[in-house]
Short mmCIF file of C-alpha atoms in Angstrom, two decimals:
data_model
loop_
_atom_site.label_atom_id
_atom_site.label_comp_id
_atom_site.label_asym_id
_atom_site.label_seq_id
_atom_site.Cartn_x
_atom_site.Cartn_y
_atom_site.Cartn_z
CA MET A 1 4.26 -48.01 6.65
CA THR A 2 3.53 -47.05 3.22
CA PRO A 3 0.05 -44.91 3.44
CA LYS A 4 -2.53 -46.32 0.88
CA LEU A 5 -1.85 -44.65 -3.03
CA GLU A 6 -4.93 -44.30 -4.24
CA SER A 7 -6.97 -41.44 -4.95
CA THR A 8 -10.94 -42.72 -6.39
CA ILE A 9 -11.96 -40.00 -8.52
CA THR A 10 -14.91 -39.90 -10.93
CA GLY A 11 -15.79 -42.59 -9.94
CA SER A 12 -12.26 -44.26 -11.40
CA CYS A 13 -10.25 -45.12 -8.73
CA GLN A 14 -5.73 -45.12 -9.70
CA SER A 15 -3.13 -46.14 -7.52
CA PHE A 16 0.57 -45.62 -7.10
CA GLU A 17 3.48 -48.33 -6.21
CA SER A 18 5.71 -45.87 -4.38
CA ILE A 19 6.05 -42.04 -3.24
CA ARG A 20 8.58 -41.49 -5.76
CA GLU A 21 5.23 -42.21 -8.47
CA VAL A 22 3.23 -40.20 -6.18
CA LEU A 23 5.96 -37.04 -6.57
CA ALA A 24 6.62 -38.04 -10.12
CA LYS A 25 3.60 -38.00 -11.55
CA ALA A 26 1.36 -34.90 -9.31
CA ASN A 27 4.62 -32.79 -10.59
CA GLU A 28 3.12 -30.20 -13.98
CA GLU A 29 4.08 -31.06 -17.51
CA LYS A 30 7.54 -31.15 -18.02
CA THR A 31 9.15 -32.94 -21.42
CA GLY A 32 12.67 -33.89 -18.62
CA ASP A 33 10.22 -36.17 -16.92
CA GLU A 34 8.49 -37.65 -20.84
CA LEU A 35 11.52 -38.25 -21.27
CA ALA A 36 11.94 -40.63 -17.94
CA GLY A 37 9.50 -42.32 -18.80
CA ILE A 38 8.02 -41.44 -14.85
CA ALA A 39 5.16 -38.37 -16.05
CA ALA A 40 1.66 -39.06 -16.21
CA ASP A 41 -0.22 -40.10 -18.78
CA SER A 42 -3.10 -38.50 -18.98
CA ALA A 43 -4.61 -34.92 -17.09
CA ALA A 44 -6.68 -37.31 -14.83
CA GLU A 45 -3.52 -39.92 -13.39
CA ARG A 46 -1.94 -35.90 -12.79
CA VAL A 47 -5.22 -35.05 -10.17
CA ALA A 48 -5.50 -38.59 -9.00
CA ALA A 49 -1.40 -37.88 -8.32
CA LYS A 50 -2.12 -34.51 -6.46
CA ASP A 51 -5.10 -35.71 -3.93
CA VAL A 52 -3.21 -38.67 -2.59
CA LEU A 53 0.30 -36.27 -2.30
CA SER A 54 -2.25 -34.09 -0.37
CA GLN A 55 -2.87 -35.88 2.22
CA LEU A 56 0.78 -37.12 2.43
CA SER A 57 1.84 -36.22 5.88
CA LEU A 58 5.20 -34.41 6.23
CA ALA A 59 6.31 -37.09 8.06
CA THR A 60 5.54 -40.06 5.37
CA LEU A 61 7.68 -37.42 3.15
CA ARG A 62 10.86 -37.60 5.50
CA GLU A 63 10.89 -41.15 6.72
CA LYS A 64 10.30 -41.74 2.54
CA PRO A 65 12.62 -40.34 0.87
CA VAL A 66 12.99 -40.66 -3.07
CA ILE A 67 16.88 -41.59 -2.76
CA PRO A 68 17.20 -43.37 0.48
CA TYR A 69 19.68 -42.29 3.24
CA GLU A 70 22.66 -44.79 2.93
CA ASP A 71 22.62 -44.72 -1.12
CA ASP A 72 23.14 -41.13 -1.68
CA GLU A 73 25.16 -38.48 -0.18
CA VAL A 74 22.44 -36.37 -1.06
CA THR A 75 19.78 -37.22 0.68
CA ARG A 76 21.89 -37.37 4.07
CA VAL A 77 22.26 -34.09 4.42
CA ILE A 78 19.51 -33.72 3.61
CA GLN A 79 18.06 -34.90 6.58
CA ASP A 80 20.66 -34.51 8.37
CA ALA A 81 20.22 -31.29 8.62
CA VAL A 82 16.48 -31.62 9.56
CA ASP A 83 16.13 -29.88 13.29
CA GLU A 84 14.68 -32.46 15.29
CA ALA A 85 11.78 -30.44 17.75
CA VAL A 86 10.73 -27.88 14.78
CA TYR A 87 10.19 -31.16 12.12
CA LYS A 88 8.37 -32.65 15.75
CA GLU A 89 5.70 -29.87 15.63
CA ILE A 90 4.78 -29.71 12.08
CA ARG A 91 5.15 -33.72 10.95
CA ASP A 92 1.41 -34.56 11.65
CA TRP A 93 0.84 -32.39 8.73
CA THR A 94 -0.55 -32.97 5.49
CA VAL A 95 0.53 -31.59 2.31
CA ALA A 96 -2.07 -29.70 2.16
CA ASP A 97 -2.21 -28.10 5.63
CA LEU A 98 1.16 -27.45 4.64
CA ARG A 99 -0.16 -25.53 1.12
CA GLU A 100 -2.81 -24.15 3.38
CA SER A 101 -0.41 -22.99 5.68
CA LEU A 102 1.91 -20.64 3.31
CA VAL A 103 -1.01 -19.04 0.75
CA ASP A 104 -3.44 -18.08 3.80
CA GLU A 105 -2.89 -13.89 4.32
CA ARG A 106 -2.23 -14.28 7.65
CA THR A 107 0.89 -16.57 7.37
CA ASN A 108 3.66 -13.86 7.45
CA GLU A 109 7.59 -14.79 7.36
CA GLU A 110 7.95 -15.44 10.41
CA ASP A 111 5.46 -17.80 10.60
CA ILE A 112 7.73 -19.51 7.87
CA ASP A 113 11.22 -18.70 9.33
CA ARG A 114 9.49 -20.95 12.23
CA ILE A 115 9.08 -23.69 10.15
CA ARG A 116 11.26 -24.15 7.76
CA PRO A 117 14.24 -25.55 9.61
CA GLY A 118 11.84 -28.75 10.07
CA LEU A 119 11.44 -29.30 6.14
CA THR A 120 13.01 -31.39 3.71
CA SER A 121 13.44 -30.76 0.47
CA GLU A 122 10.80 -33.62 -0.32
CA MET A 123 8.43 -31.93 1.17
CA ILE A 124 8.95 -28.38 -0.02
CA ALA A 125 8.89 -30.59 -3.90
CA ALA A 126 5.48 -31.64 -2.57
CA VAL A 127 4.34 -28.45 -1.39
CA THR A 128 5.40 -27.07 -5.04
CA LYS A 129 2.89 -29.64 -7.01
CA LEU A 130 -0.05 -28.56 -5.49
CA MET A 131 0.53 -24.97 -5.91
CA SER A 132 -0.52 -22.71 -9.38
CA ASN A 133 1.45 -20.34 -11.26
CA MET A 134 0.25 -17.42 -8.69
CA ASP A 135 0.50 -19.52 -5.29
CA LEU A 136 3.81 -19.50 -6.08
CA ILE A 137 4.36 -15.71 -6.74
CA GLN A 138 1.77 -15.40 -3.46
CA ALA A 139 3.30 -17.32 -1.30
CA THR A 140 7.75 -16.09 -2.14
CA ALA A 141 6.65 -12.98 -2.36
CA LYS A 142 6.45 -13.13 1.83
CA MET A 143 9.97 -14.40 1.68
CA THR A 144 12.99 -12.43 3.11
CA ILE A 145 16.00 -13.96 2.53
CA THR A 146 19.53 -11.98 2.50
CA ALA A 147 22.91 -12.48 2.22
CA ARG A 148 26.15 -10.77 2.29
CA CYS A 149 29.16 -10.52 0.29
CA ASN A 150 30.53 -7.56 -0.22
CA ASN A 151 27.51 -5.31 -0.77
CA THR A 152 24.05 -7.23 0.28
CA ILE A 153 20.84 -9.00 -1.55
CA GLY A 154 17.95 -9.91 -1.32
CA THR A 155 17.11 -6.68 1.59
CA GLU A 156 13.20 -6.02 1.16
CA GLY A 157 12.53 -3.59 -1.49
CA THR A 158 15.60 -3.67 -3.58
CA LEU A 159 16.43 -6.08 -6.83
CA SER A 160 19.87 -6.91 -8.16
CA PHE A 161 21.39 -8.27 -11.39
CA ARG A 162 24.55 -9.79 -12.30
CA LEU A 163 26.30 -8.35 -14.79
CA GLN A 164 27.32 -11.86 -18.14
CA PRO A 165 30.43 -9.69 -20.26
CA ASN A 166 31.06 -13.26 -21.16
CA ASP A 167 32.81 -13.43 -24.67
CA PRO A 168 33.20 -15.58 -27.74
CA THR A 169 37.19 -15.86 -27.55
CA ASP A 170 37.84 -14.74 -24.08
CA ASP A 171 39.03 -11.04 -25.01
CA MET A 172 40.00 -9.08 -22.52
CA ASP A 173 39.00 -5.50 -23.99
CA ASN A 174 35.88 -7.12 -25.30
CA ILE A 175 34.98 -7.99 -21.41
CA ARG A 176 35.47 -5.07 -19.88
CA TYR A 177 33.82 -2.98 -22.87
CA SER A 178 30.86 -4.89 -21.65
CA ILE A 179 31.53 -4.35 -18.17
CA CYS A 180 31.60 -1.08 -18.61
CA GLU A 181 27.45 -1.39 -20.51
CA GLY A 182 26.47 -3.33 -17.69
CA LEU A 183 27.55 -0.77 -14.76
CA SER A 184 26.24 1.91 -17.40
CA TYR A 185 22.63 0.18 -16.78
CA GLY A 186 22.99 -0.03 -13.26
CA VAL A 187 23.41 -3.78 -13.04
CA GLY A 188 26.26 -6.01 -11.55
CA ASP A 189 25.62 -5.93 -7.77
CA ALA A 190 24.85 -9.19 -7.62
CA VAL A 191 28.35 -10.58 -9.87
CA ILE A 192 30.09 -9.79 -12.55
CA GLY A 193 30.46 -13.17 -13.27
CA ILE A 194 32.29 -14.59 -16.56
CA ASN A 195 31.63 -18.37 -18.15
CA PRO A 196 35.02 -18.68 -19.21
CA VAL A 197 35.91 -20.34 -22.71
CA GLU A 198 38.81 -22.72 -21.43
CA ASP A 199 38.21 -23.55 -18.14
CA ASN A 200 42.33 -23.92 -16.95
CA HIS A 201 43.57 -22.26 -13.93
CA GLU A 202 46.05 -19.77 -16.12
CA GLN A 203 42.86 -18.47 -18.04
CA THR A 204 40.09 -18.70 -14.87
CA LYS A 205 43.36 -15.88 -13.28
CA ARG A 206 43.82 -13.98 -15.66
CA LEU A 207 39.62 -13.26 -15.96
CA LEU A 208 40.01 -13.25 -12.28
CA GLU A 209 42.21 -10.75 -11.92
CA VAL A 210 40.82 -8.46 -15.34
CA THR A 211 37.34 -7.95 -13.02
CA LYS A 212 38.64 -7.51 -9.81
CA GLU A 213 41.41 -5.31 -10.95
CA PHE A 214 37.86 -2.52 -12.27
CA ILE A 215 35.50 -3.36 -9.22
CA GLU A 216 38.90 -1.37 -6.65
CA GLU A 217 39.75 0.84 -9.76
CA TRP A 218 36.21 1.94 -9.32
CA ASN A 219 35.56 1.39 -6.31
CA ILE A 220 32.44 -1.09 -6.74
CA PRO A 221 30.72 -2.69 -3.79
CA THR A 222 29.65 -5.83 -5.65
CA GLN A 223 31.71 -9.04 -5.88
CA ASN A 224 33.86 -10.93 -8.42
CA CYS A 225 33.56 -14.74 -9.94
CA VAL A 226 34.70 -16.92 -13.10
CA LEU A 227 31.72 -20.25 -14.09
CA SER A 228 35.05 -22.22 -14.19
CA HIS A 229 35.28 -25.91 -12.39
CA LEU A 230 35.87 -24.98 -9.10
CA THR A 231 38.24 -27.40 -7.93
CA THR A 232 39.76 -24.84 -11.41
CA GLN A 233 39.33 -22.30 -9.27
CA ILE A 234 40.78 -22.93 -6.05
CA GLU A 235 43.86 -23.47 -8.10
CA ALA A 236 43.67 -20.26 -9.54
CA VAL A 237 43.16 -18.46 -5.95
CA ARG A 238 46.72 -20.74 -4.79
CA ASN A 239 48.40 -19.22 -7.72
CA GLY A 240 47.46 -16.12 -6.27
CA ALA A 241 43.83 -14.75 -8.19
CA PRO A 242 42.11 -12.80 -6.33
CA ALA A 243 38.19 -14.43 -6.46
CA ASP A 244 34.88 -12.95 -4.79
CA LEU A 245 33.52 -15.90 -4.94
CA LEU A 246 33.39 -19.66 -5.29
CA PHE A 247 31.48 -21.06 -7.99
CA GLN A 248 29.62 -24.99 -8.32
CA SER A 249 27.47 -26.69 -11.05
CA LEU A 250 24.89 -28.96 -9.03
CA ALA A 251 23.39 -31.50 -8.44
CA GLY A 252 19.92 -33.46 -6.68
CA THR A 253 21.40 -37.08 -6.88
CA GLU A 254 25.64 -37.99 -6.00
CA ALA A 255 25.79 -40.02 -8.98
CA GLY A 256 25.15 -36.48 -10.80
CA ASN A 257 27.29 -34.19 -8.95
CA GLU A 258 29.63 -37.26 -9.88
CA SER A 259 29.11 -36.20 -13.53
CA PHE A 260 29.70 -32.76 -12.46
CA GLY A 261 33.31 -34.39 -10.99
CA ILE A 262 32.29 -32.86 -7.50
CA ASP A 263 31.09 -34.81 -4.08
CA ILE A 264 30.09 -33.51 -0.45
CA GLY A 265 34.08 -33.72 -0.01
CA LEU A 266 34.81 -31.54 -2.19
CA LEU A 267 32.32 -28.77 -1.11
CA ASP A 268 33.26 -28.84 2.11
CA ASP A 269 36.99 -28.41 1.67
CA ALA A 270 36.03 -25.72 -0.75
CA TYR A 271 34.38 -23.97 2.02
CA GLU A 272 36.98 -24.17 4.81
CA PHE A 273 39.02 -23.22 1.35
CA GLY A 274 37.67 -19.72 0.22
CA LYS A 275 36.64 -19.30 4.46
CA GLU A 276 40.35 -18.54 4.26
CA HIS A 277 40.78 -17.29 1.25
CA CYS A 278 38.52 -15.97 -0.86
CA THR A 279 38.51 -11.57 -1.30
CA ALA A 280 35.07 -10.90 -0.08
CA SER A 281 34.27 -9.41 2.95
CA GLY A 282 31.72 -12.24 3.62
CA PRO A 283 30.48 -14.07 5.26
CA ASN A 284 28.98 -15.22 2.34
CA PHE A 285 31.03 -16.46 -0.70
CA MET A 286 29.41 -19.57 -2.16
CA TYR A 287 27.54 -19.18 -5.78
CA PHE A 288 25.34 -22.13 -7.24
CA GLU A 289 24.21 -23.04 -10.33
CA THR A 290 21.12 -25.61 -11.33
CA GLY A 291 18.61 -26.25 -13.28
CA GLN A 292 15.84 -29.04 -13.83
CA GLY A 293 16.84 -31.73 -16.24
CA SER A 294 20.81 -31.57 -15.22
CA GLU A 295 20.68 -35.00 -14.10
CA LEU A 296 18.28 -37.01 -16.54
CA SER A 297 20.89 -35.22 -19.27
CA SER A 298 23.80 -37.53 -17.12
CA ASP A 299 21.11 -40.63 -16.18
CA SER A 300 22.00 -40.16 -12.99
CA HIS A 301 17.84 -39.98 -11.59
CA ALA A 302 16.88 -42.19 -10.42
CA ASP A 303 13.64 -42.27 -11.54
CA VAL A 304 12.56 -38.85 -9.62
CA ASP A 305 10.97 -35.87 -11.40
CA GLN A 306 12.95 -32.97 -12.48
CA VAL A 307 11.59 -31.01 -9.46
CA THR A 308 12.17 -32.44 -6.50
CA LEU A 309 15.40 -33.31 -8.10
CA GLU A 310 16.13 -29.42 -8.00
CA ALA A 311 14.27 -28.92 -4.59
CA ARG A 312 17.44 -31.41 -3.29
CA CYS A 313 19.76 -29.52 -5.04
CA TYR A 314 18.09 -27.06 -2.62
CA GLY A 315 18.93 -28.32 0.23
CA LEU A 316 22.57 -29.03 -0.39
CA ALA A 317 23.38 -26.14 -1.48
CA LYS A 318 22.22 -24.12 1.86
CA ARG A 319 25.09 -26.47 3.84
CA TYR A 320 27.74 -24.14 2.46
CA ASP A 321 25.22 -21.13 3.01
CA PRO A 322 25.63 -19.88 -0.40
CA PHE A 323 25.24 -15.54 -1.16
CA ILE A 324 23.95 -16.59 -4.56
CA VAL A 325 22.43 -19.69 -5.62
CA ASN A 326 20.95 -19.73 -9.72
CA THR A 327 18.38 -21.99 -11.67
CA VAL A 328 19.23 -21.56 -15.66
CA VAL A 329 15.02 -21.95 -16.18
CA GLY A 330 15.48 -22.07 -19.95
CA PHE A 331 18.96 -23.46 -20.66
CA ILE A 332 19.75 -27.14 -21.03
CA GLY A 333 16.71 -26.68 -23.60
CA PRO A 334 13.15 -29.02 -24.71
CA GLU A 335 14.16 -31.96 -23.75
CA TYR A 336 13.50 -31.65 -20.44
CA LEU A 337 11.18 -27.49 -20.31
CA TYR A 338 9.54 -27.19 -23.95
CA ASP A 339 7.62 -24.87 -23.94
CA GLY A 340 7.48 -20.90 -22.80
CA LYS A 341 4.37 -22.32 -20.82
CA GLN A 342 6.78 -24.64 -18.79
CA VAL A 343 10.14 -22.20 -18.53
CA ILE A 344 7.60 -19.85 -16.82
CA ARG A 345 6.26 -22.46 -14.31
CA ALA A 346 10.02 -24.20 -13.31
CA GLY A 347 11.12 -20.14 -12.81
CA LEU A 348 8.22 -19.47 -10.29
CA GLU A 349 8.89 -23.11 -9.14
CA ASP A 350 13.06 -23.04 -8.44
CA VAL A 351 12.71 -19.19 -7.14
CA PHE A 352 10.06 -20.84 -4.19
CA MET A 353 11.88 -23.19 -3.58
CA GLY A 354 15.55 -21.73 -3.32
CA GLN A 355 13.41 -19.36 -0.69
CA LEU A 356 11.71 -22.13 0.94
CA THR A 357 14.61 -23.70 1.55
CA GLY A 358 16.46 -20.09 2.75
CA ILE A 359 18.87 -19.43 0.32
CA SER A 360 19.44 -16.41 -1.50
CA MET A 361 17.58 -17.94 -4.04
CA GLY A 362 17.73 -16.33 -8.29
CA ILE A 363 17.35 -17.55 -11.76
CA ASP A 364 18.86 -16.93 -15.10
CA ALA A 365 15.25 -16.11 -17.04
CA CYS A 366 16.57 -17.55 -19.91
CA TYR A 367 15.62 -19.92 -23.07
CA THR A 368 17.92 -21.98 -25.70
CA ASN A 369 16.97 -20.86 -29.44
CA HIS A 370 15.92 -24.78 -29.94
CA ILE A 371 12.96 -24.37 -26.79
CA GLN A 372 9.30 -23.57 -28.10
CA ALA A 373 10.59 -20.32 -26.57
CA ASP A 374 10.88 -15.56 -27.03
CA GLN A 375 11.81 -12.50 -25.56
CA ASN A 376 8.63 -12.14 -24.81
CA ASP A 377 7.99 -15.23 -22.20
CA ILE A 378 11.06 -14.37 -21.30
CA GLU A 379 10.26 -11.07 -20.07
CA ASN A 380 6.44 -12.17 -18.64
CA LEU A 381 9.01 -14.90 -16.52
CA ALA A 382 11.13 -11.77 -14.82
CA VAL A 383 7.91 -9.60 -14.27
CA LEU A 384 6.23 -12.45 -12.62
CA LEU A 385 9.83 -13.73 -11.05
CA THR A 386 9.83 -10.01 -9.69
CA ALA A 387 6.34 -9.19 -7.84
CA ALA A 388 7.90 -12.65 -6.14
CA GLY A 389 10.56 -11.30 -4.81
CA SER A 390 13.17 -13.16 -6.60
CA ASN A 391 16.51 -11.39 -5.34
CA TYR A 392 18.61 -11.51 -8.76
CA PHE A 393 18.01 -11.92 -12.17
CA ILE A 394 21.43 -12.86 -14.90
CA SER A 395 21.08 -9.89 -17.34
CA VAL A 396 23.65 -10.24 -20.43
CA PRO A 397 24.31 -7.37 -23.77
CA MET A 398 21.07 -7.03 -25.55
CA GLY A 399 19.34 -10.31 -23.56
CA ASP A 400 22.11 -12.04 -26.70
CA ASP A 401 24.87 -14.25 -24.58
CA THR A 402 27.03 -14.51 -28.43
CA MET A 403 29.63 -17.46 -25.58
CA LEU A 404 26.51 -19.81 -24.77
CA ASN A 405 24.72 -18.87 -26.88
CA TYR A 406 20.76 -18.02 -25.54
CA GLN A 407 19.12 -15.79 -24.21
CA SER A 408 18.14 -13.64 -20.87
CA ASN A 409 17.27 -10.69 -20.06
CA SER A 410 19.22 -7.63 -21.18
CA TYR A 411 21.03 -4.60 -19.16
CA HIS A 412 17.90 -2.19 -19.85
CA ASP A 413 15.05 -4.77 -18.62
CA ALA A 414 16.51 -4.22 -15.33
CA ALA A 415 15.76 -0.66 -15.05
CA ALA A 416 12.21 -1.33 -16.30
CA LEU A 417 12.04 -3.98 -13.17
CA TRP A 418 12.85 -1.38 -11.28
CA ASP A 419 10.48 1.21 -12.82
CA ILE A 420 7.77 -1.31 -12.62
CA PHE A 421 7.53 -2.55 -9.84
CA ASP A 422 9.34 0.85 -7.51
CA VAL A 423 11.81 -1.56 -6.53
CA ARG A 424 15.94 -0.07 -6.40
CA PRO A 425 19.57 -1.58 -6.79
CA ALA A 426 21.68 -3.90 -3.23
CA PRO A 427 21.86 -0.63 -1.10
CA GLU A 428 25.40 -0.18 -1.23
CA PHE A 429 25.52 -0.78 -5.65
CA GLU A 430 22.52 2.68 -5.53
CA SER A 431 24.40 5.10 -3.79
CA TRP A 432 27.78 4.30 -6.12
CA LEU A 433 25.49 4.65 -8.87
CA GLU A 434 24.62 7.81 -7.31
CA ASP A 435 27.73 9.27 -6.68
CA MET A 436 28.80 7.61 -10.64
CA GLY A 437 25.75 9.79 -11.79
CA ILE A 438 24.04 7.46 -12.93
CA ALA A 439 20.81 6.71 -11.26
CA ARG A 440 19.11 9.34 -8.51
CA ASP A 441 16.42 8.49 -6.28
CA GLY A 442 15.78 5.12 -7.48
CA HIS A 443 16.20 6.14 -11.23
CA LEU A 444 18.19 5.95 -13.96
CA THR A 445 20.18 9.57 -15.40
CA SER A 446 20.56 11.00 -18.59
CA LYS A 447 24.02 9.61 -18.18
CA ALA A 448 22.79 5.95 -18.11
CA GLY A 449 23.51 4.64 -20.88
CA ASP A 450 26.15 5.25 -21.70
CA PRO A 451 30.21 3.00 -20.83
CA THR A 452 32.56 5.98 -21.74
CA MET A 453 32.58 7.52 -18.85
CA PHE A 454 34.92 4.41 -17.92
CA LEU A 455 36.75 4.62 -20.68
CA GLY A 456 37.92 8.49 -20.49
CA GLU A 457 38.30 11.27 -18.23
CA TYR A 458 35.49 11.60 -15.74
CA GLU A 459 34.41 15.22 -14.82
CA ASP A 460 34.16 14.47 -10.61
CA GLY A 461 37.95 14.13 -11.21
CA ARG A 462 37.65 10.55 -10.20
CA LYS A 463 38.69 8.80 -13.93
CA GLN A 464 41.70 10.42 -14.53
CA GLU A 465 42.71 9.11 -17.86
CA SER A 466 42.97 9.60 -21.83
CA THR A 467 40.96 8.87 -24.50
CA ASN A 468 43.42 7.07 -26.34
CA SER A 469 45.00 4.80 -23.09
#
């Protein structure tokens, strides 16, 4: 039985027809929800929805998922994964109780670890809507989620970066040069990951071979990935391509995943395939990307708000114990996140929800040129999420991806964030940086930023190759 969904604040009564409506209208202002016609009509209605939401029990949210169990396989994955013993302990908590527990200074990482298996994505989305930006940072900072592929990501006191050497024509030389530059700045421990221009298994294979060859030549403790469609990557690997990670974009609804050309069966098969064929030492070899608003862009949102759908993406990703999950927070455009304020809020929400779900979570702190944001907004978000403990960021040359035509963090932003927060790269990668003379005692050396060390004769004899070769 659904509780009475109404709130009376300052003498004005606001009522709601469903929990799905309460969740949508309790969301912070997002243009995506407005475009879908499900957002609160006023600040007063938003406050009323938050009031109602705060009083709902976790059991109510478990029993009333935004899309019914029988109608959606993502719902089934999330519901079936709940630890019933843990859920029984917290089922009578209200959403407000969950929030108070997360921000209580006495609550530590072990306390959060204990309740995590009893949470559903709807519960996680609900508590997110009751939290301020500072609440989200405070709670996220309590959580440490680690994963291992060829190195270990997410350990305390570290911050990793994906090196993204995209090229508008998939020019192999340009990609190699970009890899050299990124490594010279100390980035690349999360993954050397390329978005290909051509999505076919032949090109995917070539790109995987180029990156793997470079990694092995220089004995770099990292992993490679080419972000073509999952089926394309599998075909490439079947034809001999060396892939450390398998990648796929995810949605929070069954229909949204169908628009990506995937379903749970394919993801399950890919996971089993990766166990046998991925070239990484593991055990974590899956890489997923998400982003608030993707379901709306494919008309598969089912009148569910974009924060709740994003939380459901993480509930699905958890099934595959991924090495990294990445939210491309400002990439889709102003139809979903209008300006820097909305992008910053979404980034904080997403990393918090991913970490609370229990996955190794990072972010592409980015924006497109038609959104009302600028580089200062993205740098602000990077600072806030480093304080919160995001596992990694994406980095591109000079903060400008000329292939995907959007702005992100640059290679040299990594050094600033490491310095401000006294954090370091993944431990195995940091050791390699020290061996290469790029870093020492947690700081970049004078050699940093000079990619020619990978192109010519290196002074310690590790690389004997003429500049003209």
